[in-house]
Structure formats: C-alpha cells, structure tokens
Coordinates of N, CA and C and ligand atoms in Angstrom, one line a residue:
X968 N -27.0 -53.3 -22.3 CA -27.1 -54.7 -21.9 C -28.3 -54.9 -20.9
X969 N -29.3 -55.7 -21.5 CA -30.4 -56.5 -20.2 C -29.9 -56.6 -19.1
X970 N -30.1 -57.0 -17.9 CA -29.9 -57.4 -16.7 C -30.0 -59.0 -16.9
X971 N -28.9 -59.3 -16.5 CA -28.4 -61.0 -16.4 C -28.8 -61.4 -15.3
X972 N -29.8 -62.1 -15.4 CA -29.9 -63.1 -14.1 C -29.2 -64.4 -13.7
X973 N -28.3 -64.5 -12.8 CA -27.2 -66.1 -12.8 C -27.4 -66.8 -11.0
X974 N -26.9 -67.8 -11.9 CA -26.7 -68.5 -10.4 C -25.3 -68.8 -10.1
X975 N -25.1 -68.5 -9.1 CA -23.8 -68.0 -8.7 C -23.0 -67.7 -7.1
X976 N -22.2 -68.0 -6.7 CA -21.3 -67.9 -5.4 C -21.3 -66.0 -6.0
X977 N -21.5 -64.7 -5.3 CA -21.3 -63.7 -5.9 C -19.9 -63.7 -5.3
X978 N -19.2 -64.2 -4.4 CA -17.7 -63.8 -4.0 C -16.8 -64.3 -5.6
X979 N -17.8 -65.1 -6.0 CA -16.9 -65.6 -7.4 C -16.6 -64.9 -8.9
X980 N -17.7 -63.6 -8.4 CA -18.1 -62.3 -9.5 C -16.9 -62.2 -9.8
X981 N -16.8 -62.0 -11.3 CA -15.3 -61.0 -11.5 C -16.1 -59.0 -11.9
X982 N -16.8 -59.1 -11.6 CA -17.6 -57.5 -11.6 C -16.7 -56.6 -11.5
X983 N -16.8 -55.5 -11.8 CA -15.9 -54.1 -10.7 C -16.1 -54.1 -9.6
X984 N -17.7 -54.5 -9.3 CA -18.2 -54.0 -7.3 C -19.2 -55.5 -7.6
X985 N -19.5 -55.7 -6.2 CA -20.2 -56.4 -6.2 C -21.1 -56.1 -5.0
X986 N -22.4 -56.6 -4.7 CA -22.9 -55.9 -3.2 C -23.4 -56.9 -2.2
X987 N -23.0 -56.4 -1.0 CA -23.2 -56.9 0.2 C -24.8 -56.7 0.6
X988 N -25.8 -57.8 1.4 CA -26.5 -57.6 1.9 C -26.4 -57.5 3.2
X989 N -26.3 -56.2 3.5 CA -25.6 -56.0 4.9 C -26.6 -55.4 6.4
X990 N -26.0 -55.0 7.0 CA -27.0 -54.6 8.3 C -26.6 -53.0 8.8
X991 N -27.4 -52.5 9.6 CA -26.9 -51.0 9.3 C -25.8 -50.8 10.6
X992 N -25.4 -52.2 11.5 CA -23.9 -51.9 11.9 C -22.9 -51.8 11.0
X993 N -23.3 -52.4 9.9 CA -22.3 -52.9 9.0 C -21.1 -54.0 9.5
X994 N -21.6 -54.7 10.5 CA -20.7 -55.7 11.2 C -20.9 -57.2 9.9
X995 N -19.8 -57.6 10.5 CA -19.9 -59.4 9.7 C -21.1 -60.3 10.2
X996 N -22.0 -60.7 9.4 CA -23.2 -61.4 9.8 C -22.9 -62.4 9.2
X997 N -24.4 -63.5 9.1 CA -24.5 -64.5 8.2 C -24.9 -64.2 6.9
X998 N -25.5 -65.6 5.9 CA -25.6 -65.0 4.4 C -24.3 -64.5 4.1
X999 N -25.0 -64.3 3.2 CA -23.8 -62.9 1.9 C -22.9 -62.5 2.8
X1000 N -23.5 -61.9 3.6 CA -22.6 -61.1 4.1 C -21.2 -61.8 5.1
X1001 N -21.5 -63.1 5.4 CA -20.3 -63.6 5.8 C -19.3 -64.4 5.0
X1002 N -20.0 -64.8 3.6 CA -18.9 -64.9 2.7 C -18.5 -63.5 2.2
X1003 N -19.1 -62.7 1.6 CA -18.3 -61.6 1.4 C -17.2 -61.1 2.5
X1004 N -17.6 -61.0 3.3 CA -16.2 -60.5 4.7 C -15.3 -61.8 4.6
X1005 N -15.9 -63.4 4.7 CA -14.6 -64.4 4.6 C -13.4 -64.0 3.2
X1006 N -14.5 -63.9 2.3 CA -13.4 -64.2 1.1 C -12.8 -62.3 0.7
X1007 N -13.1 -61.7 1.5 CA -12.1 -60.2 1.3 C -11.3 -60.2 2.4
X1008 N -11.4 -61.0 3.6 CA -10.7 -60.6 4.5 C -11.4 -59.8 5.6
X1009 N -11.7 -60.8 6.9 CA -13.1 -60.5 7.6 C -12.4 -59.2 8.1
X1010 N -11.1 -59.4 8.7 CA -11.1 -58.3 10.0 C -10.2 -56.9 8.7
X1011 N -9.9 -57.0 7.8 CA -9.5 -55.6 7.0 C -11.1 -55.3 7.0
X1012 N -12.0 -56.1 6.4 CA -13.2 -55.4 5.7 C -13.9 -54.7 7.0
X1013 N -13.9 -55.6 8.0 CA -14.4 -55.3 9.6 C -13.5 -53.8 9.8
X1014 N -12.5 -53.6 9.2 CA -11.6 -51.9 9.7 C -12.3 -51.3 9.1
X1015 N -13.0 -51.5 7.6 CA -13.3 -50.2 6.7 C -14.7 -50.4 7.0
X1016 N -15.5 -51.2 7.3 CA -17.0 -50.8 7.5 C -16.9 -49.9 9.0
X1017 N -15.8 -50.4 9.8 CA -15.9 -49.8 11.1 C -15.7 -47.8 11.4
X1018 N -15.0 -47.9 10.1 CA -14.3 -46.6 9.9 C -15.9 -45.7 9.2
X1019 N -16.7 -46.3 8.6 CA -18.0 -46.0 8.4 C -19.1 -45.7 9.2
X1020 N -19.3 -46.7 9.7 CA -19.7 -46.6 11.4 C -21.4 -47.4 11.3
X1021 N -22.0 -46.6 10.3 CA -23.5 -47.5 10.4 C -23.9 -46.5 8.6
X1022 N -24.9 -47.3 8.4 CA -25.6 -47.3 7.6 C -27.5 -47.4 7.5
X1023 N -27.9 -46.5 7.4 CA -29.9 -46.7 7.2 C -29.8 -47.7 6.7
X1024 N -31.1 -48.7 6.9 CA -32.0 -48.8 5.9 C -32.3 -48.3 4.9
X1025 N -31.9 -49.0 3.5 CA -32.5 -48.3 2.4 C -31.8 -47.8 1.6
X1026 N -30.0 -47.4 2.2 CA -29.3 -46.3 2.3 C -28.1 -47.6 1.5
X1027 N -27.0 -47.3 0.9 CA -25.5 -47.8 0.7 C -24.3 -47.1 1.0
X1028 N -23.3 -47.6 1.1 CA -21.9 -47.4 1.4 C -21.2 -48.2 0.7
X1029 N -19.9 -47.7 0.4 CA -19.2 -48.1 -0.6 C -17.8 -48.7 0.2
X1030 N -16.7 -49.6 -0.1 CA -15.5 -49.9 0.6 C -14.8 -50.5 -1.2
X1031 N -13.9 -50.7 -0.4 CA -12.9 -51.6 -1.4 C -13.0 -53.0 -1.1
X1032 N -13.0 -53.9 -2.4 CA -13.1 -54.9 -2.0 C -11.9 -56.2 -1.4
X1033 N -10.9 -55.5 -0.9 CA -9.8 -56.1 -0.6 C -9.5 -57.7 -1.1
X1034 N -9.2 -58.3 -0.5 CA -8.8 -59.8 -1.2 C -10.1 -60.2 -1.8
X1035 N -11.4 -60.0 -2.5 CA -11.8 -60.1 -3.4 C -11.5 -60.0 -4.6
X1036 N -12.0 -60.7 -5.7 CA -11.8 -60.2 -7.2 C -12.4 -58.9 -7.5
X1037 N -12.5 -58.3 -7.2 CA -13.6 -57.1 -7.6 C -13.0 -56.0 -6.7
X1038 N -12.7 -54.7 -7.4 CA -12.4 -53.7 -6.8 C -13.3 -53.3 -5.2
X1039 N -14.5 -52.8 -5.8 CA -15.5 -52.3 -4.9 C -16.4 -53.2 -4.3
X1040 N -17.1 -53.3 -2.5 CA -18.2 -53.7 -2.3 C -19.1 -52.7 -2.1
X1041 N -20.2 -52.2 -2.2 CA -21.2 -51.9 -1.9 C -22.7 -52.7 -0.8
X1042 N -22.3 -51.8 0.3 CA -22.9 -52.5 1.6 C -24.0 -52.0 1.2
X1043 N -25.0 -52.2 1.3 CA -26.8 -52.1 1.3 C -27.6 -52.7 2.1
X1044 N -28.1 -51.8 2.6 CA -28.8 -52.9 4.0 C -30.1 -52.3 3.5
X1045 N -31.0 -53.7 3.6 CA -32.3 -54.3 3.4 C -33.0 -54.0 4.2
X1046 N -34.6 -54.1 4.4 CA -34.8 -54.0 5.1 C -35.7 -55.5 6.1
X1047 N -35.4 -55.1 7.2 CA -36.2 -56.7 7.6 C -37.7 -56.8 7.4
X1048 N -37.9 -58.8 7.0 CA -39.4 -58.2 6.6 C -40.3 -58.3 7.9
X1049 N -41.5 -57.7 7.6 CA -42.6 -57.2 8.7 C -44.3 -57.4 8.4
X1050 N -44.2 -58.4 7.5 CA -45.4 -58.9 6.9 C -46.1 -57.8 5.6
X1051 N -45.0 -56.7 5.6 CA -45.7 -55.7 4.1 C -46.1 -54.6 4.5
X1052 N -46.0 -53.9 5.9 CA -47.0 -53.1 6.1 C -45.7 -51.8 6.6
X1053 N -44.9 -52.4 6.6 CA -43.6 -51.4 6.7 C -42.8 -50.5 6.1
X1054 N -43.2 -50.4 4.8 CA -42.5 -49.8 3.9 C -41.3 -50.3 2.9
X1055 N -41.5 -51.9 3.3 CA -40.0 -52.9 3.1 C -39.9 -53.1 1.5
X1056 N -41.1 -52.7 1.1 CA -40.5 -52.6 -1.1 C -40.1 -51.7 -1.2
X1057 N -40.8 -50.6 -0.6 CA -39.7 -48.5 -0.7 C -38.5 -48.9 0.0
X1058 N -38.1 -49.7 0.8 CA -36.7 -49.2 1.3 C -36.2 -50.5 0.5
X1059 N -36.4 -51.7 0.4 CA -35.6 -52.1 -0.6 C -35.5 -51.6 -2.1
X1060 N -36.1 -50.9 -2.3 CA -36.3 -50.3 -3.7 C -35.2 -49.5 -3.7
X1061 N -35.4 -48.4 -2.3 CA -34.4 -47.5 -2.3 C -32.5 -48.2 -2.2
X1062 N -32.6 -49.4 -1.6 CA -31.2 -49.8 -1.7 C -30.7 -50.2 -2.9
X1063 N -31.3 -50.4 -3.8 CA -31.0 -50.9 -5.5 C -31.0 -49.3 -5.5
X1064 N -31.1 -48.5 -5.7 CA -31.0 -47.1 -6.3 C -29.7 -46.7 -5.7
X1065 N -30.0 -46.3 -4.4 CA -28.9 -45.9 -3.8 C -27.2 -46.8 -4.3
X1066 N -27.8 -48.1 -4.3 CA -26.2 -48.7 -5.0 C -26.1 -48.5 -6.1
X1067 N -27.1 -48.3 -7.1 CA -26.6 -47.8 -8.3 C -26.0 -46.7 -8.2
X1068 N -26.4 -45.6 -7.6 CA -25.9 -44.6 -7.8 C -24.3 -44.4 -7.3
X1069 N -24.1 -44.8 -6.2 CA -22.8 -45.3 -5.7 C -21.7 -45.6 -6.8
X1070 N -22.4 -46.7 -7.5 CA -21.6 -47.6 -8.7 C -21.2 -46.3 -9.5
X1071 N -22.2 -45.7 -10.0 CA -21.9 -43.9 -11.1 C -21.1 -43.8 -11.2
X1072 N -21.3 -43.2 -9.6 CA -20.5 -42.4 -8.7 C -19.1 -42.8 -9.0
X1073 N -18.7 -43.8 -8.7 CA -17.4 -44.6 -8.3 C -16.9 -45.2 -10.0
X1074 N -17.5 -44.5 -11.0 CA -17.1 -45.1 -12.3 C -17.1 -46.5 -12.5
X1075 N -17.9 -47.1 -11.7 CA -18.0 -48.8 -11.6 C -19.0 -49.2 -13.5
X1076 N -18.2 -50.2 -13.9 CA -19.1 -50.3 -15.0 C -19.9 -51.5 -15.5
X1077 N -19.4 -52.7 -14.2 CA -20.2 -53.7 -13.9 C -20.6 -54.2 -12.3
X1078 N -21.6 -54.7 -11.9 CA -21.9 -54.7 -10.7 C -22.6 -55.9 -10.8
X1079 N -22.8 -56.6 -9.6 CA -23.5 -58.3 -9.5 C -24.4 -58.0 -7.8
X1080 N -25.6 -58.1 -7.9 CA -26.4 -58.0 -6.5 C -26.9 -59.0 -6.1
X1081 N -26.5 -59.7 -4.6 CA -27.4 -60.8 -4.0 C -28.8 -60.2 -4.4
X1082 N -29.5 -61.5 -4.2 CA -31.1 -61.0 -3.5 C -31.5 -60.5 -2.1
X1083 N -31.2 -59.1 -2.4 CA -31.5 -58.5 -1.3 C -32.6 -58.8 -0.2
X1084 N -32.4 -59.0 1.4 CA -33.7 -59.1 2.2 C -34.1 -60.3 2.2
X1085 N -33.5 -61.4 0.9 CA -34.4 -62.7 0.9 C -34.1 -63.6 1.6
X1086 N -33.1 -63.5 2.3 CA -32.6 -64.5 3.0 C -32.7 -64.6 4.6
X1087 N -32.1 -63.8 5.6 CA -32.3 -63.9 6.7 C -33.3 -62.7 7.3
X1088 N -33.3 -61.9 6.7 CA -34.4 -60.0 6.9 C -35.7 -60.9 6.2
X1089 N -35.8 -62.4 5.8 CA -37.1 -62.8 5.7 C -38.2 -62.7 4.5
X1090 N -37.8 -61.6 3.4 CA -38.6 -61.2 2.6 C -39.0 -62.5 1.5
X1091 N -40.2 -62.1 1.3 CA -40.6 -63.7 0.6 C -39.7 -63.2 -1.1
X1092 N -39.6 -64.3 -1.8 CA -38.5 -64.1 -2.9 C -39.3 -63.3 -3.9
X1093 N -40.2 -63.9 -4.2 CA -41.4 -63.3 -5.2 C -41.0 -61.6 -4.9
X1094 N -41.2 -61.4 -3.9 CA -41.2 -59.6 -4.2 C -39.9 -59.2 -4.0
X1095 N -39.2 -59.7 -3.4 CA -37.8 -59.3 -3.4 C -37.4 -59.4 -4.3
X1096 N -37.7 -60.4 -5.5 CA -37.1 -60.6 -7.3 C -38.0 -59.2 -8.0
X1097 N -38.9 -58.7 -7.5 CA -39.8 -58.2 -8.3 C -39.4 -56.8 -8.2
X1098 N -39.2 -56.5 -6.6 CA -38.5 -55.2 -6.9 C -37.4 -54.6 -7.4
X1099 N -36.5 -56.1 -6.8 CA -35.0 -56.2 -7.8 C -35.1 -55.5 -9.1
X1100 N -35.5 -56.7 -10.2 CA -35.7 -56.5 -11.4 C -36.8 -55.5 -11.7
X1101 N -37.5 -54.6 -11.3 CA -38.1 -53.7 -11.4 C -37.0 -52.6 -11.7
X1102 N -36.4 -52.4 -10.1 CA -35.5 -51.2 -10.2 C -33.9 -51.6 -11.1
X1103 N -33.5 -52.3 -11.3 CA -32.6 -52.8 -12.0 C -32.9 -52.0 -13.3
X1104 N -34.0 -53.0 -13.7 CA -34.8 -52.3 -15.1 C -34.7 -50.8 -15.3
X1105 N -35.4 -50.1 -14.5 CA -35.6 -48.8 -15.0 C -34.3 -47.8 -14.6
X1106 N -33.3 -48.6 -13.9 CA -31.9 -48.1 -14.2 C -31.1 -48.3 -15.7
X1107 N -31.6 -49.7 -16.2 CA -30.5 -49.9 -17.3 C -31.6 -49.3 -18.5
X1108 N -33.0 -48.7 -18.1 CA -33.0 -47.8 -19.1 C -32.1 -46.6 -19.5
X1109 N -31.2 -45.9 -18.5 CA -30.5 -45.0 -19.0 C -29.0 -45.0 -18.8
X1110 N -28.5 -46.1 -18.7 CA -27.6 -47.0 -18.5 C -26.8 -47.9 -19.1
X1111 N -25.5 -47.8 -19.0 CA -24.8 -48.7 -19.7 C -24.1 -50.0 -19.4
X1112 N -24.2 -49.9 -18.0 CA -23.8 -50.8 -16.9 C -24.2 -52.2 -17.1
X1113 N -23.2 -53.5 -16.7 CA -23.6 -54.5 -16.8 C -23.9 -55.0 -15.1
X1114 N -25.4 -55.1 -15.2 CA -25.8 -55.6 -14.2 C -26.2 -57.4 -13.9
X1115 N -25.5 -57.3 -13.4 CA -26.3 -59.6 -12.9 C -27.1 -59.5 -11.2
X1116 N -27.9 -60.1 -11.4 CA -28.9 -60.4 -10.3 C -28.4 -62.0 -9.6
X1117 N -27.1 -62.2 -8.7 CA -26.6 -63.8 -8.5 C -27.6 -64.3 -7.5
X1118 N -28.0 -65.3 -7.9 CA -28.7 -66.2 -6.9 C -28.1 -67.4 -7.0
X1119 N -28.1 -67.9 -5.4 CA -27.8 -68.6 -4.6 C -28.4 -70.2 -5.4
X1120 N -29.2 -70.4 -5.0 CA -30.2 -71.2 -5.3 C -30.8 -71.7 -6.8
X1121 N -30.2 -72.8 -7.3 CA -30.7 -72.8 -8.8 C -32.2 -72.5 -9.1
X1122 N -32.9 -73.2 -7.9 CA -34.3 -73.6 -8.0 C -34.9 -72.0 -7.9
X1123 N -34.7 -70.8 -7.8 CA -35.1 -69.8 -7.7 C -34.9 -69.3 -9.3
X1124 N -34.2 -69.9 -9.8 CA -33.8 -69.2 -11.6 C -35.2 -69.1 -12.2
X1125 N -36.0 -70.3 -12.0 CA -37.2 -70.1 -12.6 C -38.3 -69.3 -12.2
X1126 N -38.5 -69.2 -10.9 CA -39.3 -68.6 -10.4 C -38.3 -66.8 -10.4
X1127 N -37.1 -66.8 -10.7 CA -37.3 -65.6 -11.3 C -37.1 -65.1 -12.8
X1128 N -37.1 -65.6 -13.8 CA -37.9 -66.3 -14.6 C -39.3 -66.0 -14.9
X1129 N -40.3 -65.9 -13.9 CA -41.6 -65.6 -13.5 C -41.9 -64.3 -13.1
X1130 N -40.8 -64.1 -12.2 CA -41.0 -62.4 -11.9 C -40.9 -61.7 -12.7
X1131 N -39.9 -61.8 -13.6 CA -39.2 -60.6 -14.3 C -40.7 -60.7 -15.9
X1132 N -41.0 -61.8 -16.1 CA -42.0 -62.0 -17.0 C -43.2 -60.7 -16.9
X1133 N -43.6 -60.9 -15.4 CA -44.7 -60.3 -14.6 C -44.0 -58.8 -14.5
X1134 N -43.1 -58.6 -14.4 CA -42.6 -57.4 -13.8 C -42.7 -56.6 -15.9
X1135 N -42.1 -57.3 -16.8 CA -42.2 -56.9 -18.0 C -43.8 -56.6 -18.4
X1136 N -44.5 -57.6 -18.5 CA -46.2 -57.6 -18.8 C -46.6 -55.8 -17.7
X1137 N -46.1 -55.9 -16.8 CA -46.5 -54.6 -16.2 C -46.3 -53.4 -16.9
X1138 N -44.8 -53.2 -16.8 CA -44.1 -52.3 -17.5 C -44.9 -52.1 -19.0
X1139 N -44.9 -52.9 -19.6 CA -45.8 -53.0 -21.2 C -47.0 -51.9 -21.5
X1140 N -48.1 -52.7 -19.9 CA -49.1 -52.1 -19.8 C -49.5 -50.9 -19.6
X1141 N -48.2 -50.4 -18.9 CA -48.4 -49.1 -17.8 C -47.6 -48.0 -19.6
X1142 N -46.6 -48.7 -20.2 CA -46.6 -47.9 -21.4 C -47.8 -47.8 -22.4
X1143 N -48.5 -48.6 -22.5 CA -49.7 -48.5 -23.7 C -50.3 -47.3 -22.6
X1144 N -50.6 -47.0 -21.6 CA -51.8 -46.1 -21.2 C -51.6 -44.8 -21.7
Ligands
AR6_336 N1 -23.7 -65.7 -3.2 C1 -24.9 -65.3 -3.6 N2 -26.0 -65.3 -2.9 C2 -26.0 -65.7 -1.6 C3 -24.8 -66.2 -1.1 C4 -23.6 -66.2 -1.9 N3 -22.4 -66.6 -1.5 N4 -25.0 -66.6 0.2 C5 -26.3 -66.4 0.4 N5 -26.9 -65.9 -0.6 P1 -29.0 -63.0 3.3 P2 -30.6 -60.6 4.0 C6 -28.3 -65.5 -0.9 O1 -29.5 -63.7 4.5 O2 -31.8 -61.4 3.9 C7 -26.6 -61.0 7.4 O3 -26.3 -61.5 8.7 C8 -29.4 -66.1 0.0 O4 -29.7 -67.4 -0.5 O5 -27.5 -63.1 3.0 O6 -30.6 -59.2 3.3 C9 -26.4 -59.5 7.3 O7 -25.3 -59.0 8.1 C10 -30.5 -65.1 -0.1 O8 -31.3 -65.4 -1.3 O9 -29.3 -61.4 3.4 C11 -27.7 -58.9 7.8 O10 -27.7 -58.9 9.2 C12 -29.8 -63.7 -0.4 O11 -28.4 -64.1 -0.6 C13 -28.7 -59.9 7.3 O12 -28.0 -61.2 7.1 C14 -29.8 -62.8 0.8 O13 -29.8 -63.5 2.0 C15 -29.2 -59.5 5.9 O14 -30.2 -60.4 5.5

C-alpha cells in the first residue's frame, strides 16, 4: 500500500501506533505532543516516558498508548530548525527510520505520523513533507505496512500534494541513471 496522505486529529487514528512529535525530555509539550499526552492520559503517559528518561535527536522510543485508540506511541524527537546548516534533514530523516523500525520491531502493521519538526522545532513544511515522504517511500518499498502522513491543516494537503510529486519526479530520475 502507497503512503496515504490525510488530514486528520492523529489522536483520532485508529492505527496500531501512532507517533508523537516529541522532545528529547520526552516531557508533555505543546502541538502533537500535548494532544497526544491529553487524549492517552497526560500523567500515565508522563510515568512511562519518565521511566525512559530522554531520547536523541533523530533517535525513537516506543510506549503504550494507554487511553488512546491505538496500542503503541512512538516518541520521535525532531530536530529544531537552524536555518539548514545543522544536519536537521539527516536527523529528521533519521527519526522516520528509526520509527519505522520500532514499528517492525513491535509487529506494528499500521502506523499514522504528524509532520514532524513542522510545527513548533520551526522547520519550513516544504522539506519537512519532502523528507517525510521520501523516507516513508523508500520504507514501503520493502514493506507491507500501512503508513498515513496526518496533517493538521487542510491547506497543506495540496502543497503536499506538491512535494510528494517533486519527491517522485526525483526518484524517477535518479532510477533512469
Ligand atoms: N494531529 C495531527 N497533527 C497535529 C496535531 C494533531 N492533533 N496538532 C498539531 N499538529 P508540533 P514539532 C501538527 O509543534 O515541530 C512540542 O512541545 C502541527 O500543525 O506538534 O516537532 C514537543 O514536546 C505541525 O504541522 O511538533 C516538542 O517540544 C506538526 O503537527 C516540540 O513541540 C508538528 O508540530 C516539537 O515540535
């Protein structure tokens, strides 16, 4: 199955896991990350990330997803943006990998990701959709997983939409060589 792009509340996902855009305390923030902790139950989810302790950049951790619909969260922390010159597409690249792998790992066989970094870590959407659906892609090449990309914002459907267009025309090219 392609990667489904939706617009969507992700606390609303019925997925197996769904993932958090999180921070490497792994504490309750804003964004995602504080509906996900409201609608599982801030202070259970606050025991089990606590019991974790922190998280890299770049890096994922896995919990249950307690009073959620969905078994599993997968915490992922983003990285903040810094105008490009930081490494911030490798380590968001690396948090889509890292949670897939997680997901494998954990026999998860559908999963739903915010837009990682796009929101309060600042990253402009354009590359944050780009690396998304990049690394998405070249997972569900060997994959069976149903992956959804939920966004917040209707008005971003199109413009990712755009990305994933640009991100395919790449892909195309880089196979003819
Ligand atoms: N469902 C789906 N997407 C959402 C939802 C929702 N309910 N709410 C917001 N978004 P952000 P970040 C979108 O700021 O940039 C937290 O404090 C939002 O429109 O949640 O990685 C953490 O604890 C945006 O497109 O995550 C960290 O400290 C996307 O989710 C920090 O913010 C990501 O925005 C992480 O910042």
């Amino acid at each position: 199955m392609p990667l489904r792009i939706v617009c969507d509340d992700i606390t609303k996902m019925r997925t197996d896991a769904i993932v958090n855009a999180a921070n490497e305390r792994l504490a309750m923030g804003g964004g995602v990350c504080g509906a996900i902790f409201a609608a599982a139950g801030a202070e259970t989810l606050a025991r089990a990330c606590d019991a974790i302790g922190h998280c890299a950049t770049g890096d994922a951790v896995i919990t249950s997803g307690f009073a959620l619909p969905v078994k599993h969260v997968i915490h992922a922390v983003g990285p903040v943006w810094q105008g490009g010159h930081a490494c911030e597409t490798d380590l968001l690249a690396s948090c889509y990998y890292h949670s897939l792998r997680l997901a494998e790992e954990n026999a998860i066989t559908s999963i739903a990701f915010p837009l990682i970094s796009a929101g309060i870590y600042g990253m402009p959407k354009e590359i944050a959709l780009s690396v998304a659906i990049m690394q998405i892609n070249r997972f569900l090449e060997r994959s069976e997983m149903d992956v959804y990309l939920v966004l917040f914002d209707r008005a971003d459907l199109s413009l990712a939409d755009e990305c994933r267009n640009r991100v395919d025309a790449e892909c195309s090219k880089r196979n003819e060589v």
